[in-house]
Amino acid sequence: MPLFMDRHHAVDGLTAQAVAAAHQSDLAIQAQHGVNYKQYWFNEETGDVYCLVEAPSAEAAATVHREAHGLLADEIVEVHEGS
Amino acid sequence: MPLFMDRHHAVDGLTAQAVAAAHQSDLAIQAQHGVNYKQYWFNEETGDVYCLVEAPSAEAAATVHREAHGLLADEIVEVHEGS
């Protein structure tokens, strides 16, 4: 399945708790869209979040974010994992 | 040790082989700077590369890239890994 890295920038009021809750909301509904949010990384000061996600398409990954919490990424790039 | 995500954008002539070779060059010298390049993801068409790296500072991570292959990231953000 294709792999994507998304990036959210300058998310207002980002906290570790808020991003963990948003991620849990993604996990709760992602199977409906054939999506698997695998890992994420964040910075509370800059409001940056990077999500690594397997999905049939970038659109499917974005749909999960939209339905789960409404926080859409600023960009999403299909990637391969280096070895 | 602090964790960082760096991002290279629109790297000219990026191939899976070239980025793998550059990563191996990072691994070969990183211990001199107390740095650990852990994972990377790339897109050959857009020339994007994301590197996840443990380092004492963003500067130390950049020094490894500079000495290993000269390809510096366009940005580097300190991150925490989500759970």
Coordinates of C-alpha atoms in Angstrom, one line a residue:
Chain A
M1 CA 0.0 0.0 0.0
P2 CA 1.3 3.5 -0.7
L3 CA 3.0 5.3 2.1
F4 CA 2.7 9.1 2.7
M5 CA 4.3 11.7 5.0
D6 CA 2.0 14.5 5.9
R7 CA 3.0 17.7 7.5
H8 CA 0.9 20.1 9.6
H9 CA 2.5 23.5 10.3
A10 CA 1.7 26.0 13.0
V11 CA -1.2 24.1 14.5
D12 CA -2.8 26.5 17.0
G13 CA -2.6 25.4 20.7
L14 CA -0.9 22.1 19.9
T15 CA -0.2 20.0 23.0
A16 CA 1.1 16.5 23.3
Q17 CA -2.3 15.6 24.8
A18 CA -4.3 17.2 22.0
V19 CA -2.3 15.5 19.3
A20 CA -2.5 12.2 21.0
A21 CA -6.3 12.5 21.2
A22 CA -6.5 13.5 17.5
H23 CA -4.3 10.5 16.6
Q24 CA -6.6 8.2 18.6
S25 CA -9.6 9.6 16.7
D26 CA -7.8 8.8 13.4
L27 CA -7.2 5.2 14.6
A28 CA -10.8 4.8 15.6
I29 CA -12.2 5.5 12.1
Q30 CA -9.3 4.8 9.7
A31 CA -10.2 1.2 8.9
Q32 CA -13.4 2.5 7.2
H33 CA -11.1 4.1 4.6
G34 CA -8.4 1.4 4.4
V35 CA -5.9 3.7 6.1
N36 CA -3.2 3.0 8.7
Y37 CA -1.7 6.0 10.5
K38 CA 1.6 4.4 11.6
Q39 CA 3.6 7.0 13.5
Y40 CA 3.7 10.7 14.2
W41 CA 6.1 13.3 15.5
F42 CA 5.3 16.8 16.8
N43 CA 6.7 20.0 18.2
E44 CA 4.5 21.8 20.7
E45 CA 6.3 25.1 20.3
T46 CA 6.2 25.4 16.5
G47 CA 2.9 23.5 16.1
D48 CA 4.5 21.1 13.6
V49 CA 3.1 17.6 13.2
Y50 CA 4.4 14.9 10.8
C51 CA 2.3 11.8 10.2
L52 CA 3.5 8.7 8.5
V53 CA 0.5 6.9 7.0
E54 CA -0.3 4.0 4.7
A55 CA -3.3 4.7 2.6
P56 CA -4.7 3.8 -0.8
S57 CA -4.4 7.5 -1.8
A58 CA -3.5 10.9 -0.3
E59 CA -7.2 11.7 -0.5
A60 CA -8.1 8.7 1.7
A61 CA -5.6 9.7 4.3
A62 CA -6.9 13.3 4.3
T63 CA -10.5 12.0 4.6
V64 CA -9.6 10.2 7.8
H65 CA -8.2 13.5 9.3
R66 CA -11.2 15.4 8.1
E67 CA -13.7 13.0 9.6
A68 CA -11.8 12.3 12.8
H69 CA -10.9 15.9 13.9
G70 CA -10.9 18.2 11.0
L71 CA -7.2 19.1 11.2
L72 CA -6.0 18.7 7.6
A73 CA -2.3 18.6 6.7
D74 CA -0.7 21.5 4.9
E75 CA 1.0 19.0 2.6
I76 CA 1.2 15.3 2.0
V77 CA 3.9 13.6 -0.1
E78 CA 4.0 10.0 -1.2
V79 CA 7.2 8.4 0.1
H80 CA 9.3 5.2 0.2
E81 CA 11.0 4.2 3.3
G82 CA 14.8 4.1 3.1
S83 CA 16.7 1.1 4.1
Chain B
M1 CA 18.8 12.7 23.3
P2 CA 16.8 15.2 21.2
L3 CA 15.0 14.0 18.1
F4 CA 14.7 16.0 14.9
M5 CA 12.9 15.6 11.6
D6 CA 14.7 17.2 8.7
R7 CA 13.3 17.9 5.3
H8 CA 15.1 18.2 2.0
H9 CA 12.9 19.6 -0.8
A10 CA 13.4 19.3 -4.6
V11 CA 16.8 17.5 -4.4
D12 CA 18.1 17.4 -8.0
G13 CA 18.4 14.0 -9.6
L14 CA 17.3 12.2 -6.5
T15 CA 17.2 8.4 -6.9
A16 CA 16.7 5.6 -4.4
Q17 CA 20.3 4.6 -4.9
A18 CA 21.7 8.1 -4.5
V19 CA 19.8 8.7 -1.2
A20 CA 20.8 5.3 0.1
A21 CA 24.4 6.1 -0.6
A22 CA 24.1 9.5 1.0
H23 CA 22.5 7.8 4.1
Q24 CA 25.4 5.3 4.3
S25 CA 27.8 8.2 4.2
D26 CA 25.9 9.8 7.2
L27 CA 26.1 6.5 9.1
A28 CA 29.8 6.2 8.5
I29 CA 30.7 9.4 10.2
Q30 CA 27.8 10.2 12.5
A31 CA 29.3 8.7 15.7
Q32 CA 32.1 11.4 15.6
H33 CA 29.3 13.9 16.3
G34 CA 27.2 11.9 18.6
V35 CA 24.4 11.7 16.0
N36 CA 22.1 8.8 15.0
Y37 CA 20.3 9.0 11.7
K38 CA 17.4 6.6 12.4
Q39 CA 15.1 6.5 9.4
Y40 CA 14.4 8.3 6.2
W41 CA 11.7 8.5 3.6
F42 CA 11.9 9.9 0.1
N43 CA 10.1 10.6 -3.2
E44 CA 12.1 10.3 -6.3
E45 CA 9.7 12.4 -8.4
T46 CA 9.5 15.5 -6.1
G47 CA 13.0 15.2 -4.7
D48 CA 11.7 15.2 -1.1
V49 CA 13.6 13.5 1.7
Y50 CA 12.6 13.4 5.4
C51 CA 15.2 12.2 7.9
L52 CA 14.5 11.3 11.5
V53 CA 17.6 11.8 13.5
E54 CA 18.7 11.8 17.2
A55 CA 21.4 14.4 17.8
P56 CA 22.7 16.6 20.6
S57 CA 21.5 19.6 18.5
A58 CA 20.2 20.5 15.0
E59 CA 23.6 21.9 14.2
A60 CA 25.3 18.5 15.0
A61 CA 22.8 16.7 12.7
A62 CA 23.5 19.3 9.9
T63 CA 27.3 18.9 10.4
V64 CA 27.0 15.2 9.6
H65 CA 25.1 15.9 6.4
R66 CA 27.6 18.6 5.4
E67 CA 30.7 16.4 6.0
A68 CA 29.1 13.2 4.6
H69 CA 27.7 14.5 1.3
G70 CA 27.1 18.2 1.5
L71 CA 23.3 17.9 1.0
L72 CA 21.9 20.1 3.8
A73 CA 18.2 20.0 4.7
D74 CA 16.0 22.9 3.9
E75 CA 14.6 22.7 7.4
I76 CA 15.0 20.8 10.7
V77 CA 12.5 20.7 13.5
E78 CA 12.9 19.2 16.9
V79 CA 10.2 16.7 17.5
H80 CA 8.8 14.2 20.0
E81 CA 7.5 10.9 18.9
G82 CA 3.8 10.3 19.4
S83 CA 2.6 7.2 21.2

